[in-house]
Short mmCIF file of C-alpha atoms in Angstrom, two decimals:
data_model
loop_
_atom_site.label_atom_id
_atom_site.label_comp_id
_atom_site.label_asym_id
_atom_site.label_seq_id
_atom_site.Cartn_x
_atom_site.Cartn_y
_atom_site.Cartn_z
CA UNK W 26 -63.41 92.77 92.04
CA UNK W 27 -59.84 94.06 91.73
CA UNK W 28 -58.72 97.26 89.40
CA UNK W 29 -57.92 97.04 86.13
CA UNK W 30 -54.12 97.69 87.21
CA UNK W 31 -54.06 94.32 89.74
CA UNK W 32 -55.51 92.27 86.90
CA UNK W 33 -52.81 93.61 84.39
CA UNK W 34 -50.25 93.04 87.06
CA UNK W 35 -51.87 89.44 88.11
CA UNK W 36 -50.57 88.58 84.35
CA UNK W 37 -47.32 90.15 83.80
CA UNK W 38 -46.52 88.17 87.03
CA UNK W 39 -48.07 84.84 85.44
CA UNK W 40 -46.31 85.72 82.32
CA UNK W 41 -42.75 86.63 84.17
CA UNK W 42 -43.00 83.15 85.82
CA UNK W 43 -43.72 81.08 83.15
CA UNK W 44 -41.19 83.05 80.88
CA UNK W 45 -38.51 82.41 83.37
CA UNK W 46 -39.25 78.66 83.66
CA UNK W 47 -39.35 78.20 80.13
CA UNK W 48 -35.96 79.92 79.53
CA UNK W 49 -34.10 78.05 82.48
CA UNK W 50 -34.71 75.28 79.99
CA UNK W 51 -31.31 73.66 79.69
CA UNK W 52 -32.29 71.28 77.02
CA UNK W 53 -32.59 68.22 78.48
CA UNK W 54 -36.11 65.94 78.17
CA UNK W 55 -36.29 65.60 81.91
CA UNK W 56 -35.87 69.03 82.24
CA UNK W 57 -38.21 69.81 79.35
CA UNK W 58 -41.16 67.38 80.87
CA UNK W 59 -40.67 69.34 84.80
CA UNK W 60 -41.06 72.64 82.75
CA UNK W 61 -43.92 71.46 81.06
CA UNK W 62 -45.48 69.58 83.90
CA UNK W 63 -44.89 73.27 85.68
CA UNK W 64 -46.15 75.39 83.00
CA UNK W 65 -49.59 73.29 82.54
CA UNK W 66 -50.13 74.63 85.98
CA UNK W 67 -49.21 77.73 85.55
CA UNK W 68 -51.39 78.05 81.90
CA UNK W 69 -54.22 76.60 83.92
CA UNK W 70 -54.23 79.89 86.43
CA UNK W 71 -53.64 82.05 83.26
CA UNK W 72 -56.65 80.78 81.92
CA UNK W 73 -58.42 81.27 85.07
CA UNK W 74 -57.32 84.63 85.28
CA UNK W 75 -58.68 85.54 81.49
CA UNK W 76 -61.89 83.96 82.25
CA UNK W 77 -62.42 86.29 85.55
CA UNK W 78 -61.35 89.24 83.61
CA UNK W 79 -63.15 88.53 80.10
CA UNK W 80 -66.19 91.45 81.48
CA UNK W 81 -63.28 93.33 82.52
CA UNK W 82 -61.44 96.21 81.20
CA UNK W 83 -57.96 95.48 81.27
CA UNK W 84 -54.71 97.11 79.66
CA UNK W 85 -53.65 95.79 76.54
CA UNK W 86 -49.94 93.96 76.60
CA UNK W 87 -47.10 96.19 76.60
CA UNK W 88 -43.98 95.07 74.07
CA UNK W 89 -41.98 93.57 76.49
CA UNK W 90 -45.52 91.03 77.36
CA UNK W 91 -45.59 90.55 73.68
CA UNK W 92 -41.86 89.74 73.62
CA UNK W 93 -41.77 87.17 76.16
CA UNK W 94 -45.58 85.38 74.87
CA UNK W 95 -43.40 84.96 71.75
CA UNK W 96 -40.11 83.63 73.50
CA UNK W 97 -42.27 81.46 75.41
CA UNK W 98 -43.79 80.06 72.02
CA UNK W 99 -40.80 79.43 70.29
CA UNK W 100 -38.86 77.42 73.27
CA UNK W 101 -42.41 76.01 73.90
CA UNK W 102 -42.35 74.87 70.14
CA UNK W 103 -38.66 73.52 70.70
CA UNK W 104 -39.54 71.57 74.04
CA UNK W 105 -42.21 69.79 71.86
CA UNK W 106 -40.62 68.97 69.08
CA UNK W 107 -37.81 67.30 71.60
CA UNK W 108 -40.49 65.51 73.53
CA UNK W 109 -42.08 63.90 70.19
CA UNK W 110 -38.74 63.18 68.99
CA UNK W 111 -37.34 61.08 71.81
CA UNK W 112 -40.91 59.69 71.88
CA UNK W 113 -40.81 58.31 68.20
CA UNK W 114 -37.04 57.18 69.40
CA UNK W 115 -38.59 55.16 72.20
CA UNK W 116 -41.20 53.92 70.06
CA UNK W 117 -38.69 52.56 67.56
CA UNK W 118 -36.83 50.91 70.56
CA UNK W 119 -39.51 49.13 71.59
CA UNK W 120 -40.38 47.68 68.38
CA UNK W 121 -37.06 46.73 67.66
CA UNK W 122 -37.48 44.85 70.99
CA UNK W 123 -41.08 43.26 70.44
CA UNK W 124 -39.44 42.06 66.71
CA UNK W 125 -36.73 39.89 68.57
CA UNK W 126 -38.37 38.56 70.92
CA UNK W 127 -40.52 37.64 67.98
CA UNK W 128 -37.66 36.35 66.09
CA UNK W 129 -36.20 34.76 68.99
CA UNK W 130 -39.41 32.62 70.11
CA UNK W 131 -39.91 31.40 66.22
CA UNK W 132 -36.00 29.74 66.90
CA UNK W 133 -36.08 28.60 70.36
CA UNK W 134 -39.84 27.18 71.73
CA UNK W 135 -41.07 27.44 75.26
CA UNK W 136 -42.69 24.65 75.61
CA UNK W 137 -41.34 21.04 75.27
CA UNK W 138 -43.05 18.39 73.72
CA UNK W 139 -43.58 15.14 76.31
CA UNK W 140 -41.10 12.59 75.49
CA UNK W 141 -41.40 8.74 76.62
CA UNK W 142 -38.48 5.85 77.21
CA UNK W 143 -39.79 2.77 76.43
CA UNK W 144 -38.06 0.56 78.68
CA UNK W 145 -39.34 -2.42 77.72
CA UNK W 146 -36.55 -2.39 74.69
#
């Protein structure tokens, strides 16, 4: 098992990466879904690492920890809230879309009716 010190240090490094991922964030959606893409990988180690360490004494988190879980949150927060908008955008969009195509099939039919010549007139 590793000291109390490595496991502390195996998190401010987790934390320092995904703090400096989120706040490279330059507030675009694609950049917003590779951060978050990113950071699910990097919460899933976190995780990993709290669940090797939860019979573990560890330190608690210094300010600066505490400073940048909270920075994280609240660009976090703002990445989402970007993501569900353009999302409800593209929704909209797309039922605009379905609606004339609906509109436009009710005024112009696909399929033709079979017409005769009777030649015999």
């Amino acid at each position: 098992m590793a000291t109390t010190k490595k496991w502390n240090q195996l998190r401010a490094n987790l934390l320092e990466t995904i703090w400096q991922l989120i706040t490279s964030w330059d507030g675009t959606l694609e950049h917003a879904l590779n951060i978050t893409e990113t950071n699910q990988e990097n919460i899933a180690k976190w995780q990993k690492l709290m669940e090797q360490v939860a019979n573990e004494p560890f330190l608690p988190y210094t300010d600066s920890e505490i400073e940048k879980q909270n920075e994280v949150t609240m660009i976090q927060e703002n990445i989402l809230i970007m993501i569900t908008s353009e999302r409800s955008r593209v929704v909209s969009q797309l039922k605009q879309i379905n609606q004339k195509n609906k509109v436009r099939d009710n005024y112009v039919s696909a399929k033709r009716e079979p017409f005769f010549i009777d030649k015999g007139l």
